[in-house]
Amino acid sequence: MQQSTANPPAISPADPADATADVRGELEKEARMGGMGAETSAREIRRIDLSDFEHRKAEIAEQLWSASVEIGFFQVTGHGIAVEDIRNAFARAEAFFDLPRETKAQWPLARNAGWEHKAQVRPSTRTPDQKESYQVTRPRMAGLWPSEAELPGFQEATLRFEAQCWHVGMQLLSCFADRLGFDPDFFTRAHDPSSAAYQSTLRMLHYFAVDPALKDELGLWRAGAHTDFDCLTLLFQRPGQGGLQVLPGKEMESRQWTSVEPAEGVITCNIGDMLTRWSDDQLPSNFHRVRNPLPHEYQGARYSLAFFCQANEDAVVEGPGRKYPPITAGDYLRQRITANFAKY
């Protein structure tokens, strides 16, 4: 798919070695982020109201840009996804993960679609995340859906929720397109769900309840410290199931983490590495992790839902100032996934 900008650059093939070196640098940065670090409540996670979006877009874009440049994380309300739709999405995820392991094993993870169990090993920890996940990437789901007998209505309802997330993600990305000098629909075309090259992903996550014998073990992480691979992540958390902590990339040397408490109906968003590259580093990606609960905290299972705005495989990632060599989003994602999923 040919991308266009306000001043379209000529696309020339990148030297694969140059592109690989850039991605390797991102991985090396992530590998330095292990350990507990410290915690601080002084950092603000801004909450931005998206209501009346078309009339308030300029105001919203300014708020999003400021929060993204300064912190890399923000939360949105007034996004148009009903609380009941979010609750139902969580109920579907819980029903899926309640299926027997041998049933879920029928749908193994491949190319960001399907089920995995303790398969993700972060460069920051070198230990498996204490979770399982089920990933929905529309063009890659052949043979990976539960049947109607196993989970009635699951496929239709999940795709409907995925489309709602995509709509919110494209609204947010259109604000960044304006600020970067691209046309307003630039990122919408780059994330075209009608294309066979579409690779945005809805991910259902189940972090395991803590084994009482391991509750004092500090070497285990529900999700080790990392930045996301994508352009933009939308995260839904269940109230009472905390653990998410954030650290702006520009403050990484401080090792001071801020907790993001779950709130119903609120979407927590963060900039991913793909958009950092696409913006010539104007929009920094943000480190985040999900720590195991402390001994005095809720020890039960944690569920979350994440939507990753990942540009189509054939979209060319190149910033307005051409700071980095062009690379297709497909090649970029493959390099990052290979470093996180040894078996896939």
PDB file of N, CA and C in Angstrom, residues 94-161:
ATOM      1  N   GLU A  94     -12.685 -13.983  29.870  1.00  0.00           N
ATOM      2  CA  GLU A  94     -12.643 -14.914  31.004  1.00  0.00           C
ATOM      3  C   GLU A  94     -13.203 -16.269  30.604  1.00  0.00           C
ATOM      4  N   ALA A  95     -14.273 -16.271  29.808  1.00  0.00           N
ATOM      5  CA  ALA A  95     -14.851 -17.534  29.339  1.00  0.00           C
ATOM      6  C   ALA A  95     -13.856 -18.293  28.458  1.00  0.00           C
ATOM      7  N   PHE A  96     -13.135 -17.556  27.624  1.00  0.00           N
ATOM      8  CA  PHE A  96     -12.140 -18.211  26.772  1.00  0.00           C
ATOM      9  C   PHE A  96     -11.055 -18.866  27.626  1.00  0.00           C
ATOM     10  N   PHE A  97     -10.499 -18.120  28.573  1.00  0.00           N
ATOM     11  CA  PHE A  97      -9.392 -18.656  29.363  1.00  0.00           C
ATOM     12  C   PHE A  97      -9.840 -19.752  30.320  1.00  0.00           C
ATOM     13  N   ASP A  98     -11.138 -19.831  30.606  1.00  0.00           N
ATOM     14  CA  ASP A  98     -11.660 -20.907  31.449  1.00  0.00           C
ATOM     15  C   ASP A  98     -11.757 -22.227  30.693  1.00  0.00           C
ATOM     16  N   LEU A  99     -11.609 -22.210  29.371  1.00  0.00           N
ATOM     17  CA  LEU A  99     -11.632 -23.449  28.601  1.00  0.00           C
ATOM     18  C   LEU A  99     -10.464 -24.342  29.008  1.00  0.00           C
ATOM     19  N   PRO A 100     -10.607 -25.656  28.877  1.00  0.00           N
ATOM     20  CA  PRO A 100      -9.492 -26.551  29.216  1.00  0.00           C
ATOM     21  C   PRO A 100      -8.253 -26.243  28.378  1.00  0.00           C
ATOM     22  N   ARG A 101      -7.102 -26.470  28.963  1.00  0.00           N
ATOM     23  CA  ARG A 101      -5.851 -26.159  28.262  1.00  0.00           C
ATOM     24  C   ARG A 101      -5.747 -26.908  26.930  1.00  0.00           C
ATOM     25  N   GLU A 102      -6.173 -28.161  26.910  1.00  0.00           N
ATOM     26  CA  GLU A 102      -6.085 -28.930  25.670  1.00  0.00           C
ATOM     27  C   GLU A 102      -6.999 -28.369  24.586  1.00  0.00           C
ATOM     28  N   THR A 103      -8.089 -27.715  24.992  1.00  0.00           N
ATOM     29  CA  THR A 103      -8.963 -27.062  24.013  1.00  0.00           C
ATOM     30  C   THR A 103      -8.290 -25.819  23.447  1.00  0.00           C
ATOM     31  N   LYS A 104      -7.738 -24.989  24.313  1.00  0.00           N
ATOM     32  CA  LYS A 104      -7.062 -23.775  23.842  1.00  0.00           C
ATOM     33  C   LYS A 104      -5.847 -24.115  22.977  1.00  0.00           C
ATOM     34  N   ALA A 105      -5.229 -25.260  23.250  1.00  0.00           N
ATOM     35  CA  ALA A 105      -4.044 -25.652  22.481  1.00  0.00           C
ATOM     36  C   ALA A 105      -4.376 -25.960  21.022  1.00  0.00           C
ATOM     37  N   GLN A 106      -5.664 -26.066  20.675  1.00  0.00           N
ATOM     38  CA  GLN A 106      -6.066 -26.255  19.275  1.00  0.00           C
ATOM     39  C   GLN A 106      -5.777 -25.013  18.434  1.00  0.00           C
ATOM     40  N   TRP A 107      -5.592 -23.870  19.107  1.00  0.00           N
ATOM     41  CA  TRP A 107      -5.454 -22.593  18.401  1.00  0.00           C
ATOM     42  C   TRP A 107      -4.111 -21.954  18.747  1.00  0.00           C
ATOM     43  N   PRO A 108      -2.983 -22.576  18.389  1.00  0.00           N
ATOM     44  CA  PRO A 108      -1.671 -22.080  18.815  1.00  0.00           C
ATOM     45  C   PRO A 108      -1.285 -20.772  18.138  1.00  0.00           C
ATOM     46  N   LEU A 109      -0.554 -19.968  18.880  1.00  0.00           N
ATOM     47  CA  LEU A 109      -0.118 -18.657  18.389  1.00  0.00           C
ATOM     48  C   LEU A 109       0.774 -18.805  17.163  1.00  0.00           C
ATOM     49  N   ALA A 110       0.457 -18.038  16.130  1.00  0.00           N
ATOM     50  CA  ALA A 110       1.292 -17.942  14.935  1.00  0.00           C
ATOM     51  C   ALA A 110       1.056 -16.572  14.319  1.00  0.00           C
ATOM     52  N   ARG A 111       2.106 -15.829  14.122  1.00  0.00           N
ATOM     53  CA  ARG A 111       2.027 -14.505  13.492  1.00  0.00           C
ATOM     54  C   ARG A 111       0.969 -13.614  14.155  1.00  0.00           C
ATOM     55  N   ASN A 112       1.066 -13.500  15.461  1.00  0.00           N
ATOM     56  CA  ASN A 112       0.198 -12.590  16.214  1.00  0.00           C
ATOM     57  C   ASN A 112      -1.271 -12.994  16.198  1.00  0.00           C
ATOM     58  N   ALA A 113      -1.552 -14.265  16.044  1.00  0.00           N
ATOM     59  CA  ALA A 113      -2.927 -14.745  16.102  1.00  0.00           C
ATOM     60  C   ALA A 113      -2.938 -16.101  16.800  1.00  0.00           C
ATOM     61  N   GLY A 114      -3.876 -16.254  17.753  1.00  0.00           N
ATOM     62  CA  GLY A 114      -3.995 -17.512  18.468  1.00  0.00           C
ATOM     63  C   GLY A 114      -3.594 -17.407  19.928  1.00  0.00           C
ATOM     64  N   TRP A 115      -3.461 -18.563  20.561  1.00  0.00           N
ATOM     65  CA  TRP A 115      -3.275 -18.670  22.018  1.00  0.00           C
ATOM     66  C   TRP A 115      -1.838 -19.045  22.352  1.00  0.00           C
ATOM     67  N   GLU A 116      -1.317 -18.404  23.396  1.00  0.00           N
ATOM     68  CA  GLU A 116      -0.008 -18.786  23.939  1.00  0.00           C
ATOM     69  C   GLU A 116      -0.079 -18.833  25.456  1.00  0.00           C
ATOM     70  N   HIS A 117       0.837 -19.604  26.047  1.00  0.00           N
ATOM     71  CA  HIS A 117       0.889 -19.789  27.494  1.00  0.00           C
ATOM     72  C   HIS A 117       2.340 -19.657  27.943  1.00  0.00           C
ATOM     73  N   LYS A 118       2.644 -18.610  28.707  1.00  0.00           N
ATOM     74  CA  LYS A 118       3.998 -18.369  29.217  1.00  0.00           C
ATOM     75  C   LYS A 118       5.044 -18.414  28.108  1.00  0.00           C
ATOM     76  N   ALA A 119       4.690 -17.906  26.934  1.00  0.00           N
ATOM     77  CA  ALA A 119       5.609 -17.978  25.796  1.00  0.00           C
ATOM     78  C   ALA A 119       6.436 -16.717  25.620  1.00  0.00           C
ATOM     79  N   GLN A 120       6.030 -15.619  26.258  1.00  0.00           N
ATOM     80  CA  GLN A 120       6.710 -14.353  26.018  1.00  0.00           C
ATOM     81  C   GLN A 120       7.814 -14.140  27.050  1.00  0.00           C
ATOM     82  N   VAL A 121       9.033 -14.013  26.567  1.00  0.00           N
ATOM     83  CA  VAL A 121      10.200 -13.787  27.415  1.00  0.00           C
ATOM     84  C   VAL A 121      10.764 -12.412  27.074  1.00  0.00           C
ATOM     85  N   ARG A 122      10.633 -11.474  27.993  1.00  0.00           N
ATOM     86  CA  ARG A 122      11.056 -10.094  27.734  1.00  0.00           C
ATOM     87  C   ARG A 122      12.572  -9.963  27.790  1.00  0.00           C
ATOM     88  N   PRO A 123      13.158  -9.139  26.920  1.00  0.00           N
ATOM     89  CA  PRO A 123      14.594  -8.875  27.036  1.00  0.00           C
ATOM     90  C   PRO A 123      14.991  -8.310  28.404  1.00  0.00           C
ATOM     91  N   SER A 124      14.051  -7.643  29.090  1.00  0.00           N
ATOM     92  CA  SER A 124      14.381  -7.019  30.383  1.00  0.00           C
ATOM     93  C   SER A 124      14.479  -8.020  31.518  1.00  0.00           C
ATOM     94  N   THR A 125      13.832  -9.183  31.397  1.00  0.00           N
ATOM     95  CA  THR A 125      13.790 -10.125  32.512  1.00  0.00           C
ATOM     96  C   THR A 125      14.398 -11.486  32.180  1.00  0.00           C
ATOM     97  N   ARG A 126      14.300 -11.901  30.916  1.00  0.00           N
ATOM     98  CA  ARG A 126      14.762 -13.220  30.476  1.00  0.00           C
ATOM     99  C   ARG A 126      14.023 -14.354  31.178  1.00  0.00           C
ATOM    100  N   THR A 127      12.853 -14.050  31.725  1.00  0.00           N
ATOM    101  CA  THR A 127      11.989 -15.080  32.302  1.00  0.00           C
ATOM    102  C   THR A 127      10.606 -14.951  31.665  1.00  0.00           C
ATOM    103  N   PRO A 128       9.849 -16.044  31.578  1.00  0.00           N
ATOM    104  CA  PRO A 128       8.530 -15.974  30.943  1.00  0.00           C
ATOM    105  C   PRO A 128       7.567 -15.089  31.737  1.00  0.00           C
ATOM    106  N   ASP A 129       6.812 -14.247  31.025  1.00  0.00           N
ATOM    107  CA  ASP A 129       5.711 -13.534  31.664  1.00  0.00           C
ATOM    108  C   ASP A 129       4.738 -14.539  32.256  1.00  0.00           C
ATOM    109  N   GLN A 130       4.221 -14.217  33.448  1.00  0.00           N
ATOM    110  CA  GLN A 130       3.303 -15.125  34.136  1.00  0.00           C
ATOM    111  C   GLN A 130       1.871 -14.893  33.644  1.00  0.00           C
ATOM    112  N   LYS A 131       1.641 -15.311  32.404  1.00  0.00           N
ATOM    113  CA  LYS A 131       0.334 -15.053  31.789  1.00  0.00           C
ATOM    114  C   LYS A 131       0.106 -15.978  30.610  1.00  0.00           C
ATOM    115  N   GLU A 132      -1.143 -15.933  30.124  1.00  0.00           N
ATOM    116  CA  GLU A 132      -1.509 -16.520  28.843  1.00  0.00           C
ATOM    117  C   GLU A 132      -2.262 -15.443  28.069  1.00  0.00           C
ATOM    118  N   SER A 133      -2.298 -15.569  26.751  1.00  0.00           N
ATOM    119  CA  SER A 133      -3.016 -14.573  25.963  1.00  0.00           C
ATOM    120  C   SER A 133      -3.638 -15.225  24.735  1.00  0.00           C
ATOM    121  N   TYR A 134      -4.648 -14.558  24.207  1.00  0.00           N
ATOM    122  CA  TYR A 134      -5.291 -14.962  22.951  1.00  0.00           C
ATOM    123  C   TYR A 134      -5.335 -13.731  22.071  1.00  0.00           C
ATOM    124  N   GLN A 135      -4.762 -13.841  20.874  1.00  0.00           N
ATOM    125  CA  GLN A 135      -4.586 -12.688  20.008  1.00  0.00           C
ATOM    126  C   GLN A 135      -5.436 -12.833  18.749  1.00  0.00           C
ATOM    127  N   VAL A 136      -6.122 -11.745  18.419  1.00  0.00           N
ATOM    128  CA  VAL A 136      -7.012 -11.706  17.256  1.00  0.00           C
ATOM    129  C   VAL A 136      -6.445 -10.713  16.245  1.00  0.00           C
ATOM    130  N   THR A 137      -5.987 -11.225  15.115  1.00  0.00           N
ATOM    131  CA  THR A 137      -5.546 -10.403  13.988  1.00  0.00           C
ATOM    132  C   THR A 137      -6.363 -10.851  12.792  1.00  0.00           C
ATOM    133  N   ARG A 138      -7.273 -10.029  12.336  1.00  0.00           N
ATOM    134  CA  ARG A 138      -8.355 -10.427  11.434  1.00  0.00           C
ATOM    135  C   ARG A 138      -7.955 -11.349  10.276  1.00  0.00           C
ATOM    136  N   PRO A 139      -6.943 -10.993   9.441  1.00  0.00           N
ATOM    137  CA  PRO A 139      -6.679 -11.838   8.275  1.00  0.00           C
ATOM    138  C   PRO A 139      -6.010 -13.180   8.603  1.00  0.00           C
ATOM    139  N   ARG A 140      -5.627 -13.396   9.844  1.00  0.00           N
ATOM    140  CA  ARG A 140      -4.833 -14.574  10.201  1.00  0.00           C
ATOM    141  C   ARG A 140      -5.584 -15.559  11.093  1.00  0.00           C
ATOM    142  N   MET A 141      -6.912 -15.451  11.154  1.00  0.00           N
ATOM    143  CA  MET A 141      -7.682 -16.201  12.142  1.00  0.00           C
ATOM    144  C   MET A 141      -8.261 -17.519  11.636  1.00  0.00           C
ATOM    145  N   ALA A 142      -7.950 -17.920  10.431  1.00  0.00           N
ATOM    146  CA  ALA A 142      -8.488 -19.184   9.908  1.00  0.00           C
ATOM    147  C   ALA A 142      -8.087 -20.337  10.829  1.00  0.00           C
ATOM    148  N   GLY A 143      -9.094 -21.053  11.325  1.00  0.00           N
ATOM    149  CA  GLY A 143      -8.856 -22.193  12.189  1.00  0.00           C
ATOM    150  C   GLY A 143      -8.516 -21.861  13.621  1.00  0.00           C
ATOM    151  N   LEU A 144      -8.585 -20.574  13.998  1.00  0.00           N
ATOM    152  CA  LEU A 144      -8.179 -20.160  15.341  1.00  0.00           C
ATOM    153  C   LEU A 144      -9.326 -19.664  16.206  1.00  0.00           C
ATOM    154  N   TRP A 145     -10.560 -19.770  15.709  1.00  0.00           N
ATOM    155  CA  TRP A 145     -11.718 -19.327  16.489  1.00  0.00           C
ATOM    156  C   TRP A 145     -12.351 -20.503  17.225  1.00  0.00           C
ATOM    157  N   PRO A 146     -12.791 -20.298  18.481  1.00  0.00           N
ATOM    158  CA  PRO A 146     -13.625 -21.310  19.130  1.00  0.00           C
ATOM    159  C   PRO A 146     -14.922 -21.505  18.339  1.00  0.00           C
ATOM    160  N   SER A 147     -15.427 -22.707  18.357  1.00  0.00           N
ATOM    161  CA  SER A 147     -16.672 -22.990  17.646  1.00  0.00           C
ATOM    162  C   SER A 147     -17.858 -22.406  18.403  1.00  0.00           C
ATOM    163  N   GLU A 148     -19.002 -22.366  17.728  1.00  0.00           N
ATOM    164  CA  GLU A 148     -20.228 -21.907  18.383  1.00  0.00           C
ATOM    165  C   GLU A 148     -20.593 -22.805  19.552  1.00  0.00           C
ATOM    166  N   ALA A 149     -20.288 -24.092  19.434  1.00  0.00           N
ATOM    167  CA  ALA A 149     -20.578 -25.020  20.528  1.00  0.00           C
ATOM    168  C   ALA A 149     -19.699 -24.733  21.739  1.00  0.00           C
ATOM    169  N   GLU A 150     -18.461 -24.332  21.489  1.00  0.00           N
ATOM    170  CA  GLU A 150     -17.534 -24.066  22.588  1.00  0.00           C
ATOM    171  C   GLU A 150     -17.810 -22.717  23.255  1.00  0.00           C
ATOM    172  N   LEU A 151     -17.988 -21.665  22.441  1.00  0.00           N
ATOM    173  CA  LEU A 151     -18.263 -20.325  22.964  1.00  0.00           C
ATOM    174  C   LEU A 151     -19.251 -19.630  22.030  1.00  0.00           C
ATOM    175  N   PRO A 152     -20.537 -19.764  22.289  1.00  0.00           N
ATOM    176  CA  PRO A 152     -21.544 -19.184  21.387  1.00  0.00           C
ATOM    177  C   PRO A 152     -21.380 -17.673  21.221  1.00  0.00           C
ATOM    178  N   GLY A 153     -21.378 -17.208  19.983  1.00  0.00           N
ATOM    179  CA  GLY A 153     -21.330 -15.781  19.687  1.00  0.00           C
ATOM    180  C   GLY A 153     -19.980 -15.135  19.882  1.00  0.00           C
ATOM    181  N   PHE A 154     -18.973 -15.904  20.250  1.00  0.00           N
ATOM    182  CA  PHE A 154     -17.663 -15.338  20.603  1.00  0.00           C
ATOM    183  C   PHE A 154     -17.018 -14.605  19.427  1.00  0.00           C
ATOM    184  N   GLN A 155     -16.979 -15.228  18.275  1.00  0.00           N
ATOM    185  CA  GLN A 155     -16.285 -14.624  17.134  1.00  0.00           C
ATOM    186  C   GLN A 155     -16.935 -13.315  16.705  1.00  0.00           C
ATOM    187  N   GLU A 156     -18.241 -13.325  16.520  1.00  0.00           N
ATOM    188  CA  GLU A 156     -18.936 -12.122  16.056  1.00  0.00           C
ATOM    189  C   GLU A 156     -18.765 -10.971  17.040  1.00  0.00           C
ATOM    190  N   ALA A 157     -18.963 -11.242  18.337  1.00  0.00           N
ATOM    191  CA  ALA A 157     -18.877 -10.183  19.340  1.00  0.00           C
ATOM    192  C   ALA A 157     -17.445  -9.668  19.490  1.00  0.00           C
ATOM    193  N   THR A 158     -16.470 -10.558  19.386  1.00  0.00           N
ATOM    194  CA  THR A 158     -15.079 -10.144  19.512  1.00  0.00           C
ATOM    195  C   THR A 158     -14.672  -9.237  18.354  1.00  0.00           C
ATOM    196  N   LEU A 159     -15.087  -9.587  17.147  1.00  0.00           N
ATOM    197  CA  LEU A 159     -14.766  -8.752  15.988  1.00  0.00           C
ATOM    198  C   LEU A 159     -15.459  -7.393  16.074  1.00  0.00           C
ATOM    199  N   ARG A 160     -16.648  -7.370  16.633  1.00  0.00           N
ATOM    200  CA  ARG A 160     -17.359  -6.104  16.798  1.00  0.00           C
ATOM    201  C   ARG A 160     -16.611  -5.197  17.791  1.00  0.00           C
ATOM    202  N   PHE A 161     -16.124  -5.778  18.886  1.00  0.00           N
ATOM    203  CA  PHE A 161     -15.368  -4.994  19.864  1.00  0.00           C
ATOM    204  C   PHE A 161     -14.029  -4.545  19.268  1.00  0.00           C
TER     205      PHE A 161
END
